[in-house]
Coordinates of C-alpha atoms and ligand atoms in Angstrom, one line a residue:
X1 CA 35.0 53.2 66.0
X2 CA 35.8 51.3 69.3
X3 CA 36.7 47.6 68.9
X4 CA 34.4 45.0 70.3
X5 CA 36.5 43.1 72.9
X6 CA 35.9 39.4 73.5
X7 CA 37.9 36.4 74.8
X8 CA 37.5 34.4 71.6
X9 CA 36.8 35.6 68.1
X10 CA 35.7 33.0 65.6
X11 CA 36.4 33.9 62.0
X12 CA 33.8 32.0 59.9
X13 CA 30.1 31.4 60.6
X14 CA 29.8 27.9 59.0
X15 CA 28.8 24.9 61.0
X16 CA 32.3 24.6 62.5
X17 CA 32.4 28.2 63.7
X18 CA 28.8 28.3 64.8
X19 CA 29.0 25.1 66.8
X20 CA 32.2 26.3 68.4
X21 CA 30.5 29.6 69.3
X22 CA 27.6 27.8 71.0
X23 CA 29.9 25.4 72.9
X24 CA 32.1 28.4 74.1
X25 CA 29.1 30.3 75.3
X26 CA 27.9 27.2 77.2
X27 CA 31.3 27.3 78.9
X28 CA 30.7 31.0 79.8
X29 CA 33.4 32.4 77.4
X30 CA 32.8 35.8 75.8
X31 CA 32.7 35.0 72.1
X32 CA 32.2 36.7 68.8
X33 CA 31.2 34.8 65.7
X34 CA 32.2 36.7 62.6
X35 CA 30.8 35.9 59.1
X36 CA 31.2 37.9 55.9
X37 CA 27.8 36.8 54.5
X38 CA 25.2 35.0 56.4
X39 CA 25.9 32.2 58.9
X40 CA 25.7 28.8 57.2
X41 CA 25.3 30.0 53.7
X42 CA 28.5 28.5 52.3
X43 CA 29.6 24.8 52.3
X44 CA 27.7 24.2 55.5
X45 CA 24.4 25.2 54.0
X46 CA 24.7 23.8 50.4
X47 CA 26.2 20.4 51.0
X48 CA 24.6 17.0 50.3
X49 CA 23.3 16.6 53.8
X50 CA 25.0 13.2 54.5
X51 CA 25.4 12.6 58.2
X52 CA 27.7 9.6 57.8
X53 CA 30.3 7.9 59.9
X54 CA 30.8 5.0 57.6
X55 CA 33.9 5.4 55.5
X56 CA 35.8 7.7 57.8
X57 CA 39.3 7.1 59.0
X58 CA 39.8 5.9 62.6
X59 CA 41.1 9.3 63.7
X60 CA 37.9 11.0 62.4
X61 CA 35.7 8.3 64.0
X62 CA 36.5 9.6 67.5
X63 CA 35.0 13.0 66.5
X64 CA 32.2 11.3 64.4
X65 CA 31.1 9.2 67.4
X66 CA 30.9 12.3 69.6
X67 CA 29.0 14.1 66.8
X68 CA 26.6 11.1 66.5
X69 CA 25.4 11.7 70.0
X70 CA 25.0 15.5 69.4
X71 CA 22.9 15.0 66.2
X72 CA 20.4 12.9 68.2
X73 CA 20.0 15.8 70.7
X74 CA 19.6 18.7 68.1
X75 CA 16.1 19.8 69.2
X76 CA 17.3 20.2 72.8
X77 CA 20.6 22.0 71.7
X78 CA 19.5 24.2 68.8
X79 CA 15.7 24.1 68.9
X80 CA 15.2 22.2 65.7
X81 CA 15.9 18.6 64.5
X82 CA 17.3 20.0 61.2
X83 CA 15.3 17.3 59.5
X84 CA 17.9 14.8 60.8
X85 CA 16.9 11.2 60.4
X86 CA 18.8 8.1 61.2
X87 CA 17.8 6.6 57.8
X88 CA 20.9 4.3 57.5
X89 CA 23.8 4.8 55.1
X90 CA 24.4 2.1 52.4
X91 CA 27.7 2.1 50.7
X92 CA 27.5 0.1 47.4
X93 CA 30.2 -2.1 45.8
X94 CA 30.3 -2.2 42.0
X95 CA 32.6 -5.3 42.1
X96 CA 33.5 -8.2 44.3
X97 CA 36.8 -6.6 45.0
X98 CA 35.0 -3.4 46.2
X99 CA 32.8 -5.6 48.4
X100 CA 36.0 -7.1 50.0
X101 CA 37.2 -3.5 50.6
X102 CA 34.0 -2.8 52.5
X103 CA 34.4 -5.9 54.6
X104 CA 38.0 -5.0 55.4
X105 CA 36.9 -1.5 56.5
X106 CA 34.2 -3.1 58.7
X107 CA 37.0 -5.2 60.4
X108 CA 39.3 -2.2 60.7
X109 CA 36.8 -0.1 62.6
X110 CA 35.2 -2.8 64.6
X111 CA 36.1 -1.1 67.9
X112 CA 33.9 1.9 67.0
X113 CA 30.7 -0.1 67.1
X114 CA 29.2 1.3 63.9
X115 CA 27.1 -1.9 63.5
X116 CA 28.2 -2.3 59.8
X117 CA 26.5 -5.1 58.0
X118 CA 27.9 -6.5 54.7
X119 CA 25.2 -7.5 52.3
X120 CA 25.7 -9.6 49.1
X121 CA 24.2 -8.6 45.8
X122 CA 21.1 -10.9 45.9
X123 CA 20.1 -10.0 49.4
X124 CA 20.7 -6.3 48.6
X125 CA 18.2 -6.4 45.7
X126 CA 15.6 -8.2 47.9
X127 CA 15.9 -5.6 50.6
X128 CA 16.3 -2.6 48.3
X129 CA 14.4 -3.5 45.1
X130 CA 14.9 0.0 43.6
X131 CA 18.6 -0.6 43.2
X132 CA 20.1 -1.5 39.8
X133 CA 21.0 -5.0 38.9
X134 CA 24.8 -4.5 38.5
X135 CA 25.6 -3.9 42.1
X136 CA 27.8 -6.5 43.7
X137 CA 26.7 -5.8 47.3
X138 CA 27.0 -3.2 50.0
X139 CA 27.7 -2.2 53.5
X140 CA 24.9 -0.8 55.7
X141 CA 25.5 1.5 58.7
X142 CA 22.0 1.4 60.1
X143 CA 22.4 4.4 62.4
X144 CA 24.0 6.8 60.0
X145 CA 21.6 9.3 58.5
X146 CA 20.9 12.6 56.7
X147 CA 19.7 16.1 57.5
X148 CA 18.8 19.4 55.7
X149 CA 22.0 21.5 55.6
X150 CA 20.0 24.7 55.0
X151 CA 18.6 24.4 58.5
X152 CA 21.4 23.2 60.7
X153 CA 24.2 25.8 60.7
X154 CA 21.9 28.8 60.9
X155 CA 20.2 27.2 63.9
X156 CA 23.6 26.7 65.6
X157 CA 24.4 30.4 65.0
X158 CA 21.0 31.5 66.3
X159 CA 21.4 29.3 69.4
X160 CA 24.9 30.8 69.9
X161 CA 23.4 34.3 69.7
X162 CA 20.7 33.3 72.1
X163 CA 23.3 32.0 74.5
X164 CA 25.0 35.4 74.4
X165 CA 27.6 35.2 71.5
X166 CA 28.1 38.4 69.5
X167 CA 27.1 37.2 66.0
X168 CA 28.4 39.6 63.4
X169 CA 27.0 38.9 59.9
X170 CA 27.9 40.8 56.7
X171 CA 31.2 41.4 58.4
X172 CA 34.0 40.6 56.0
X173 CA 37.3 40.6 57.8
X174 CA 40.0 42.0 55.5
X175 CA 42.9 41.5 57.8
X176 CA 43.8 40.2 61.2
X177 CA 47.0 40.8 63.2
X178 CA 48.4 40.6 66.6
X179 CA 48.7 43.8 68.7
X180 CA 49.8 44.1 72.3
X181 CA 49.2 40.4 72.9
X182 CA 45.7 40.4 71.4
X183 CA 44.3 39.7 68.0
X184 CA 42.9 42.7 66.1
X185 CA 40.5 41.9 63.3
X186 CA 39.5 44.7 60.8
X187 CA 36.4 44.4 58.7
X188 CA 35.7 46.0 55.3
X189 CA 33.0 48.2 56.9
X190 CA 35.3 49.6 59.5
X191 CA 34.2 47.3 62.4
X192 CA 37.1 46.0 64.6
X193 CA 37.2 43.1 66.9
X194 CA 39.8 42.5 69.5
X195 CA 40.3 39.1 71.1
X196 CA 42.6 37.0 73.2
X197 CA 42.2 33.9 71.1
X198 CA 41.4 33.6 67.4
X199 CA 39.7 30.6 65.9
X200 CA 40.2 30.4 62.1
X201 CA 37.1 28.5 60.9
X202 CA 37.1 30.1 57.5
X203 CA 36.4 26.9 55.5
X204 CA 37.8 27.0 52.0
X205 CA 39.3 30.5 52.8
X206 CA 41.1 29.1 55.9
X207 CA 44.5 28.9 54.2
X208 CA 44.2 32.6 53.2
X209 CA 43.4 33.6 56.8
X210 CA 46.3 31.4 58.1
X211 CA 48.7 33.1 55.6
X212 CA 48.0 36.4 57.3
X213 CA 50.0 34.9 60.2
X214 CA 52.6 33.2 58.0
X215 CA 51.1 29.8 58.5
X216 CA 51.3 28.3 55.0
X217 CA 49.0 25.2 54.8
X218 CA 48.6 23.2 51.6
X219 CA 44.8 23.5 51.2
X220 CA 43.3 22.8 47.8
X221 CA 39.9 24.3 46.9
X222 CA 37.3 22.2 45.0
X223 CA 33.7 22.7 44.0
X224 CA 31.6 19.5 44.6
X225 CA 28.7 19.3 42.1
X226 CA 25.1 18.6 43.3
X227 CA 21.7 18.2 41.7
X228 CA 18.1 17.5 42.7
X229 CA 15.3 15.9 40.8
X230 CA 11.5 16.5 40.8
X231 CA 9.7 14.5 43.6
X232 CA 9.5 10.8 42.8
X233 CA 7.5 8.0 44.3
X234 CA 9.5 6.4 47.3
X235 CA 12.6 4.7 45.9
X236 CA 15.0 4.3 48.8
X237 CA 15.0 5.3 52.4
X238 CA 18.8 5.0 53.1
X239 CA 21.4 7.5 52.1
X240 CA 23.6 6.0 49.3
X241 CA 27.3 6.2 48.6
X242 CA 29.6 4.1 46.4
X243 CA 32.9 2.5 47.3
X244 CA 35.7 4.5 45.6
X245 CA 33.4 7.7 45.6
X246 CA 32.0 9.6 42.6
X247 CA 28.3 9.2 43.4
X248 CA 26.0 9.7 46.4
X249 CA 22.2 10.1 46.6
X250 CA 19.4 10.4 49.1
X251 CA 15.6 10.8 48.7
X252 CA 14.0 13.4 51.0
X253 CA 10.6 13.0 52.6
X254 CA 9.0 15.0 49.8
X255 CA 10.3 12.6 47.2
X256 CA 13.1 14.6 45.5
X257 CA 16.3 12.8 45.0
X258 CA 19.4 14.8 46.0
X259 CA 22.6 13.5 44.4
X260 CA 26.2 14.5 43.9
X261 CA 29.5 13.5 42.4
X262 CA 32.5 15.2 40.7
X263 CA 33.5 18.8 40.8
X264 CA 32.6 22.2 39.3
X265 CA 34.6 25.3 38.5
X266 CA 35.3 28.6 40.2
X267 CA 33.6 31.8 39.1
X268 CA 34.7 35.3 40.0
X269 CA 33.6 36.8 43.3
X270 CA 34.1 33.6 45.4
X271 CA 31.3 31.8 43.5
X272 CA 31.3 28.5 41.6
X273 CA 29.2 26.5 39.2
X274 CA 28.6 22.7 38.6
X275 CA 31.0 21.1 36.2
X276 CA 29.7 19.9 32.8
X277 CA 31.7 16.7 32.9
X278 CA 30.5 16.0 36.5
X279 CA 26.9 16.5 35.4
X280 CA 27.1 14.2 32.4
X281 CA 28.9 11.6 34.6
X282 CA 26.0 11.8 37.1
X283 CA 23.6 11.4 34.2
X284 CA 25.3 8.1 33.4
X285 CA 25.8 6.8 36.9
X286 CA 22.5 7.7 38.5
X287 CA 20.2 5.4 36.4
X288 CA 22.7 2.5 36.9
X289 CA 22.4 2.8 40.6
X290 CA 18.7 3.8 40.8
X291 CA 16.9 2.9 37.5
X292 CA 13.9 5.2 38.3
X293 CA 16.3 8.1 37.8
X294 CA 16.5 7.5 34.1
X295 CA 13.2 9.3 33.6
X296 CA 13.4 11.9 36.4
X297 CA 13.6 15.6 35.6
X298 CA 16.4 17.5 37.3
X299 CA 15.0 20.7 38.8
X300 CA 18.2 22.4 40.0
X301 CA 21.9 21.9 40.1
X302 CA 24.6 23.8 42.2
X303 CA 28.0 23.5 43.7
X304 CA 29.7 24.6 46.9
X305 CA 33.2 25.7 47.8
X306 CA 35.2 23.3 50.0
X307 CA 38.8 23.1 51.2
X308 CA 40.7 19.8 51.0
X309 CA 43.9 18.5 52.3
X310 CA 45.6 15.6 50.6
X311 CA 45.3 13.3 53.6
X312 CA 41.5 14.1 53.8
X313 CA 41.8 15.3 57.4
X314 CA 41.1 18.9 58.4
X315 CA 43.6 21.0 60.5
X316 CA 42.3 21.3 64.0
X317 CA 45.0 22.7 66.3
X318 CA 47.0 25.6 67.5
X319 CA 49.4 27.4 65.2
X320 CA 53.1 26.7 65.6
X321 CA 54.0 30.3 64.8
X322 CA 51.4 32.4 66.7
X323 CA 50.3 31.6 70.3
X324 CA 46.5 31.3 70.8
X325 CA 45.7 31.1 67.1
X326 CA 43.6 28.0 66.6
X327 CA 43.0 26.6 63.1
X328 CA 39.9 24.5 62.2
X329 CA 39.3 24.2 58.5
X330 CA 39.8 22.0 55.5
X331 CA 37.2 19.4 56.2
X332 CA 37.8 17.8 52.8
X333 CA 34.2 17.1 51.8
X334 CA 33.2 15.5 55.2
X335 CA 32.8 18.3 57.7
X336 CA 29.0 18.4 58.0
X337 CA 28.7 15.3 60.2
X338 CA 31.6 16.0 62.5
X339 CA 31.3 19.8 62.8
X340 CA 29.1 19.8 65.9
X341 CA 31.8 17.6 67.7
X342 CA 34.6 19.8 66.3
X343 CA 32.9 22.8 67.9
X344 CA 32.8 21.2 71.3
X345 CA 36.4 20.0 70.9
X346 CA 37.5 23.6 70.0
X347 CA 35.8 24.9 73.1
X348 CA 37.5 22.1 75.2
X349 CA 40.9 23.2 73.7
X350 CA 40.3 26.9 74.4
X351 CA 39.1 26.3 78.0
X352 CA 41.8 23.6 78.7
X353 CA 39.1 21.0 79.5
X354 CA 40.3 18.5 77.0
X355 CA 42.2 17.7 73.8
X356 CA 41.6 15.9 70.6
X357 CA 42.0 12.1 70.2
X358 CA 44.8 11.4 67.7
X359 CA 45.6 15.1 67.6
X360 CA 48.8 14.6 65.6
X361 CA 46.7 13.6 62.6
X362 CA 45.0 17.0 62.6
X363 CA 47.8 19.3 63.7
X364 CA 48.7 22.3 61.4
X365 CA 52.4 21.3 61.7
X366 CA 52.0 17.8 60.2
X367 CA 53.6 18.8 56.9
X368 CA 56.9 19.6 58.7
Ligands
FAD401 C1 28.5 20.4 47.7 C2 29.1 19.9 49.0 C3 28.6 18.6 49.5 C4 29.1 18.2 50.7 N1 28.5 17.0 51.3 C5 28.8 16.7 52.5 C6 28.1 15.6 53.2 O1 27.2 15.0 52.6 N2 28.5 15.2 54.4 C7 29.5 15.9 55.1 O2 29.8 15.5 56.2 N3 30.2 16.9 54.5 C8 29.8 17.3 53.3 N4 30.5 18.4 52.7 C9 31.5 19.1 53.5 C10 30.9 20.1 54.5 O3 29.8 20.8 53.9 C11 32.0 21.0 54.9 O4 33.2 20.3 55.3 C12 31.6 21.8 56.2 O5 30.4 22.4 55.9 C13 32.7 22.9 56.4 O6 32.2 23.8 57.4 P1 33.0 25.1 57.7 O7 32.3 25.8 58.8 O8 34.5 24.7 57.9 O9 33.1 25.9 56.3 P2 32.0 26.9 55.7 O10 30.6 26.4 55.8 O11 32.5 27.2 54.3 O12 32.1 28.2 56.6 C14 33.3 29.0 56.5 C15 32.7 30.4 56.6 O13 33.8 31.4 56.7 C16 33.4 32.6 56.1 N5 34.6 33.4 55.9 C17 35.6 33.0 55.1 N6 36.5 34.1 55.1 C18 36.0 35.1 55.8 C19 36.4 36.4 56.1 N7 37.6 36.9 55.7 N8 35.6 37.2 56.9 C20 34.4 36.7 57.4 N9 34.0 35.4 57.1 C21 34.7 34.7 56.3 C22 32.7 32.1 54.8 O14 31.8 33.1 54.3 C23 32.0 30.8 55.3 O15 30.6 31.1 55.6 C24 30.1 18.9 51.5 C25 30.6 20.1 51.0 C26 30.1 20.6 49.8 C27 30.6 21.9 49.3

């Protein structure tokens, strides 16, 4: 079988790979987007749907701000709004000390113009009466929001195909190597793809792909646990998080409350399931934050597979060992919001049109 020959092969059809494919096609680059299942069916399609800048480190905020502009233009870029709404993101403080941490964060990221508003406990209960009484206050980012993850990455992949990318689904790459200055990717079904540049956007499997090229990166795999309730009367319009982590929730237009916290466990065959301890912790925390949840029925729970680095930053950068191998994975639980900007940044790096702000914080060589 003849190999498909492109300038750039992207291994992984999640939101990172799909948005990179679209950005590369818009720059006129011959591109193949390769996915072993269906595009957007893994972390990118099963996540919480939080489109949040608040809480990110300054180095990620450069990308998050770029992404913020892209999210607002989704209908024009991918033909759907992905149910994206700028609902606001409210980060709750369970103690006065946590409220002070939220105020310190607001001061630290003032230059990014997030419009963060610190709200004390009494004002918070007046403005958001559905919240529980033990909350000490919160920080509101009025222009952060939420979207439906099931819609967004597949739409990026469709838009990339429409723009001329070769989108190869059900194409599990078993091995990739360099050959005569090119990359040669071999799929389980015998398909082969030859490229001048390879982008490793394989998400939680990114370290395994990197290891094919002797790039050994300290990725840890975890399985965030999620659940969703039956539809409830309107409780809260903003997306919720908690300082220190462990709980997040949002109510969709139909009334269901989607929430998450804690981690699940791996199952054979690259699958996972929610963790028992995480589910019972959610059962305790949720009614304390939103008392209406005490009587709500849970209709579904699930988990996704995500790669984490200890510093919570992904790797986005060229390999030190192999020329023209570009890694972009390990988004550490926060890739949904920034992925559309990462895709554009990857296209800039490939075409030499630009780099990445604070690139040293993302570089694959940062562990020495
Ligand atoms: C439950 C959960 C909740 C989350 N909540 C949020 C949130 O609210 N907000 C936020 O910003 N982020 C959130 N995240 C994180 C976010 O979903 C991820 O960081 C982001 O989707 C990562 O995108 P990706 O394209 O790197 O990875 P993925 O979506 O995992 O895509 C990688 C793709 O590579 C493919 N692949 C791997 N190996 C091969 C191979 N050998 N051959 C072919 N294809 C291969 C996989 O099949 C997969 O589809 C959450 C994650 C999870 C799991």
